[in-house]
Short mmCIF file of C-alpha atoms in Angstrom, two decimals:
data_model
loop_
_atom_site.label_atom_id
_atom_site.label_comp_id
_atom_site.label_asym_id
_atom_site.label_seq_id
_atom_site.Cartn_x
_atom_site.Cartn_y
_atom_site.Cartn_z
CA MET A 1 255.61 -40.86 96.12
CA ARG A 2 254.48 -37.39 96.73
CA GLY A 3 254.08 -34.96 93.70
CA PRO A 4 256.08 -31.75 93.42
CA SER A 5 255.25 -29.16 96.07
CA THR A 6 253.41 -26.03 94.83
CA SER A 7 255.59 -24.13 97.03
CA ARG A 8 258.62 -25.13 95.03
CA ASN A 9 256.84 -24.67 91.71
CA PRO A 10 256.30 -20.93 90.86
CA GLY A 11 254.58 -21.73 87.72
CA ILE A 12 251.79 -23.63 89.36
CA ARG A 13 251.38 -20.74 92.03
CA GLN A 14 251.01 -18.17 89.13
CA ARG A 15 248.36 -20.19 87.36
CA GLN A 16 246.34 -20.48 90.61
CA SER A 17 246.73 -16.72 91.36
CA GLY A 18 245.53 -15.99 87.79
CA PHE A 19 242.53 -18.20 88.02
CA THR A 20 241.50 -16.66 91.45
CA TYR A 21 242.02 -13.23 89.94
CA LEU A 22 239.96 -13.92 87.01
CA GLY A 23 237.16 -15.33 89.37
CA VAL A 24 237.15 -12.34 91.23
CA LEU A 25 236.85 -10.04 88.15
CA LEU A 26 233.92 -12.26 86.89
CA LEU A 27 232.09 -11.98 90.37
CA VAL A 28 232.76 -8.17 90.29
CA ALA A 29 231.24 -7.94 86.92
CA MET A 30 228.27 -9.95 87.75
CA LEU A 31 227.49 -7.87 91.03
CA GLY A 32 227.95 -4.66 88.94
CA ALA A 33 225.33 -5.87 86.23
CA LEU A 34 222.97 -6.96 89.09
CA LEU A 35 223.31 -3.62 90.89
CA ALA A 36 222.87 -1.51 87.63
CA SER A 37 219.68 -3.63 86.96
CA THR A 38 218.31 -3.21 90.48
CA GLY A 39 219.05 0.52 90.17
CA GLU A 40 217.13 0.79 86.99
CA VAL A 41 214.22 -1.15 88.26
CA TRP A 42 214.28 1.06 91.40
CA PHE A 43 214.37 4.35 89.54
CA THR A 44 211.58 3.21 87.19
CA VAL A 45 209.32 2.41 90.23
CA GLN A 46 210.19 5.63 91.87
CA GLN A 47 209.47 7.61 88.69
CA ARG A 48 205.92 5.86 88.31
CA GLN A 49 205.11 6.80 91.94
CA LYS A 50 206.21 10.40 91.36
CA GLU A 51 204.00 10.47 88.30
CA GLN A 52 201.03 9.04 90.14
CA GLU A 53 201.51 11.77 92.87
CA LEU A 54 201.79 14.41 90.19
CA LEU A 55 198.40 13.32 88.57
CA PHE A 56 196.78 13.45 92.17
CA ILE A 57 198.18 17.02 92.79
CA GLY A 58 197.23 18.15 89.57
CA HIS A 59 193.74 17.03 89.95
CA GLN A 60 193.75 18.90 93.33
CA PHE A 61 194.82 22.26 91.66
CA ARG A 62 192.32 21.75 88.77
CA GLU A 63 189.53 21.30 91.24
CA ALA A 64 190.41 24.04 93.28
CA ILE A 65 190.57 26.52 90.11
CA ARG A 66 187.17 25.28 89.16
CA LEU A 67 185.71 25.90 92.55
CA TYR A 68 187.25 29.38 92.58
CA TYR A 69 186.00 30.23 89.13
CA GLU A 70 182.41 28.78 89.76
CA ARG A 71 182.02 30.44 93.03
CA SER A 72 182.92 33.97 91.80
CA PRO A 73 180.62 36.60 93.47
CA GLY A 74 178.56 38.56 91.50
CA GLY A 75 177.76 38.08 87.71
CA ALA A 76 181.39 38.03 86.39
CA LYS A 77 183.29 34.78 86.70
CA ARG A 78 187.09 35.19 87.40
CA TYR A 79 190.24 33.04 87.61
CA PRO A 80 192.61 33.13 90.50
CA ARG A 81 195.37 36.00 89.90
CA LYS A 82 197.89 33.78 91.89
CA LEU A 83 198.08 30.29 93.21
CA GLU A 84 197.83 31.70 96.81
CA ASP A 85 194.31 32.95 96.07
CA LEU A 86 193.24 29.21 96.23
CA LEU A 87 194.47 29.03 99.83
CA GLN A 88 192.21 32.01 100.92
CA ASP A 89 189.55 33.55 98.76
CA ASP A 90 189.38 37.41 99.83
CA ARG A 91 186.42 38.04 97.72
CA TYR A 92 184.23 36.74 100.57
CA PRO A 93 183.90 38.32 104.04
CA THR A 94 184.49 34.67 105.61
CA THR A 95 187.34 32.59 104.73
CA GLN A 96 186.99 30.35 101.54
CA ARG A 97 189.74 27.80 101.05
CA TYR A 98 189.96 25.38 98.03
CA LEU A 99 193.38 24.22 98.52
CA ARG A 100 195.03 23.24 101.89
CA LYS A 101 198.57 24.32 100.72
CA ILE A 102 200.52 24.98 97.53
CA TYR A 103 201.81 21.50 96.75
CA PHE A 104 205.44 20.72 95.85
CA ASP A 105 205.95 19.24 92.31
CA PRO A 106 206.95 15.70 93.16
CA LEU A 107 209.18 15.58 90.10
CA THR A 108 211.20 18.74 90.87
CA GLY A 109 210.81 18.98 94.53
CA LYS A 110 209.97 22.66 94.16
CA GLN A 111 206.83 24.84 94.68
CA GLU A 112 207.24 26.15 91.29
CA TRP A 113 204.93 25.38 88.63
CA GLY A 114 204.21 26.29 84.96
CA LEU A 115 201.09 28.45 84.78
CA ILE A 116 198.27 28.44 82.15
CA LYS A 117 196.86 31.73 81.54
CA ALA A 118 193.21 32.33 81.02
CA PRO A 119 191.66 34.88 78.90
CA ASP A 120 191.23 37.25 81.77
CA GLU A 121 194.94 36.91 82.67
CA GLY A 122 194.24 34.89 85.59
CA ILE A 123 195.55 31.25 86.15
CA ALA A 124 193.43 28.45 84.48
CA GLY A 125 195.81 25.64 85.43
CA VAL A 126 199.21 24.37 86.15
CA TYR A 127 201.88 21.98 84.66
CA SER A 128 205.17 20.50 85.84
CA LEU A 129 208.37 22.21 84.82
CA ALA A 130 210.23 19.02 85.02
CA PRO A 131 212.31 17.82 82.12
CA GLY A 132 212.27 14.38 80.64
CA THR A 133 209.76 12.08 79.08
CA PRO A 134 206.84 10.50 81.05
CA LEU A 135 206.87 6.77 81.69
CA LYS A 136 203.26 6.76 81.64
CA VAL A 137 201.79 7.33 78.23
CA ASP A 138 198.37 5.54 78.21
CA ASN A 139 195.38 4.40 80.39
CA PHE A 140 194.56 7.85 81.72
CA ASP A 141 191.42 8.85 83.30
CA GLU A 142 188.81 10.50 80.98
CA LYS A 143 189.53 13.93 82.26
CA ASP A 144 193.39 13.40 81.47
CA ALA A 145 192.79 11.97 78.14
CA ALA A 146 194.88 14.72 76.50
CA PHE A 147 197.93 13.44 78.19
CA LYS A 148 198.07 10.09 76.04
CA GLY A 149 201.35 9.87 74.21
CA ALA A 150 202.86 13.12 75.62
CA ARG A 151 206.48 13.30 75.33
CA ARG A 152 207.06 16.17 77.74
CA TYR A 153 205.66 16.63 81.30
CA ALA A 154 204.65 20.03 80.45
CA ARG A 155 201.84 18.40 78.25
CA TRP A 156 200.37 17.13 81.31
CA GLN A 157 198.20 20.34 81.77
CA PHE A 158 195.84 20.36 84.75
CA SER A 159 193.60 23.12 83.70
CA TYR A 160 189.82 24.12 84.16
CA GLN A 161 188.86 24.67 80.76
CA LEU A 162 186.53 27.56 79.79
CA VAL A 163 183.53 26.98 77.51
CA ARG A 164 183.35 29.64 74.82
CA PRO A 165 180.03 31.39 74.52
CA GLY A 166 178.19 30.12 71.33
CA THR A 167 180.32 27.18 70.61
CA PRO A 168 178.35 23.89 69.66
CA ASN A 169 177.80 21.23 72.26
CA GLY A 170 179.72 23.15 74.98
CA GLN A 171 183.02 22.86 73.28
CA ALA A 172 185.97 23.75 75.35
CA ALA A 173 187.91 26.76 74.28
CA THR A 174 191.31 25.10 74.91
CA ASP A 175 193.11 27.23 72.23
CA LYS A 176 192.91 30.06 74.71
CA ASN A 177 193.97 28.23 77.70
CA THR A 178 197.52 27.47 76.76
CA SER A 179 200.46 29.28 78.19
CA PRO A 180 203.29 30.51 75.93
CA ALA A 181 205.73 27.96 77.50
CA SER A 182 203.31 25.14 76.53
CA ASP A 183 203.06 26.42 72.98
CA ALA A 184 206.90 26.43 72.77
CA SER A 185 206.96 22.73 74.22
CA GLU A 186 204.39 21.59 71.62
CA THR A 187 206.17 23.33 68.62
CA SER A 188 209.54 21.82 69.74
CA GLU A 189 207.88 18.31 69.85
CA ASP A 190 206.45 18.81 66.41
CA GLU A 191 209.71 19.78 64.98
CA GLU A 192 211.54 16.74 66.62
CA GLU A 193 208.86 14.38 65.09
CA GLU A 194 209.45 15.98 61.66
CA ALA A 195 213.26 15.58 62.18
CA GLU A 196 212.70 11.87 63.00
CA THR A 197 210.39 11.28 60.02
CA THR A 198 212.90 12.96 57.61
CA SER A 199 215.78 10.98 58.94
CA ASN A 200 213.94 7.73 58.64
CA GLN A 201 213.13 8.32 54.91
#
């Protein structure tokens, strides 16, 4: 004897539809979680690649500024007045180039950079104007050791440091190589750290 047909029992059809709907919801939820996880991993990989590119470009700027400064004709050393001076040094009768081009910031996609002023009002270095916190906080090259633990990209400052005459052991005059924007960033970070410390007490 055959059992009751599901076509004649609406209760069975409703339960089956309910199970199917629940299964679809669970599948959609799992796919959503998987896509979110994949997207987060992809973003992290992309960001790390951009940070590596920023380090490379920053080193190019630092070396170009060093060459411009060290190769100053005559007795007085000078920093470039603008970044374009690194593309063509007009202080020589023949063309002198220290950079092939003004690089785009890989984090912002723009050719705009924060500028670190030298004592002679020239440009001693550059830094990214990108917001956010770097993923890389350790294991930097020795020349980038100051970047360790930085909580702002503005703290990744690619500058050719001056050596103040008369300082012991050739100590770099870093206090004169910091732009106002960088000072503000450091002050803001110090205030945030103080606020966090206070809130945790």
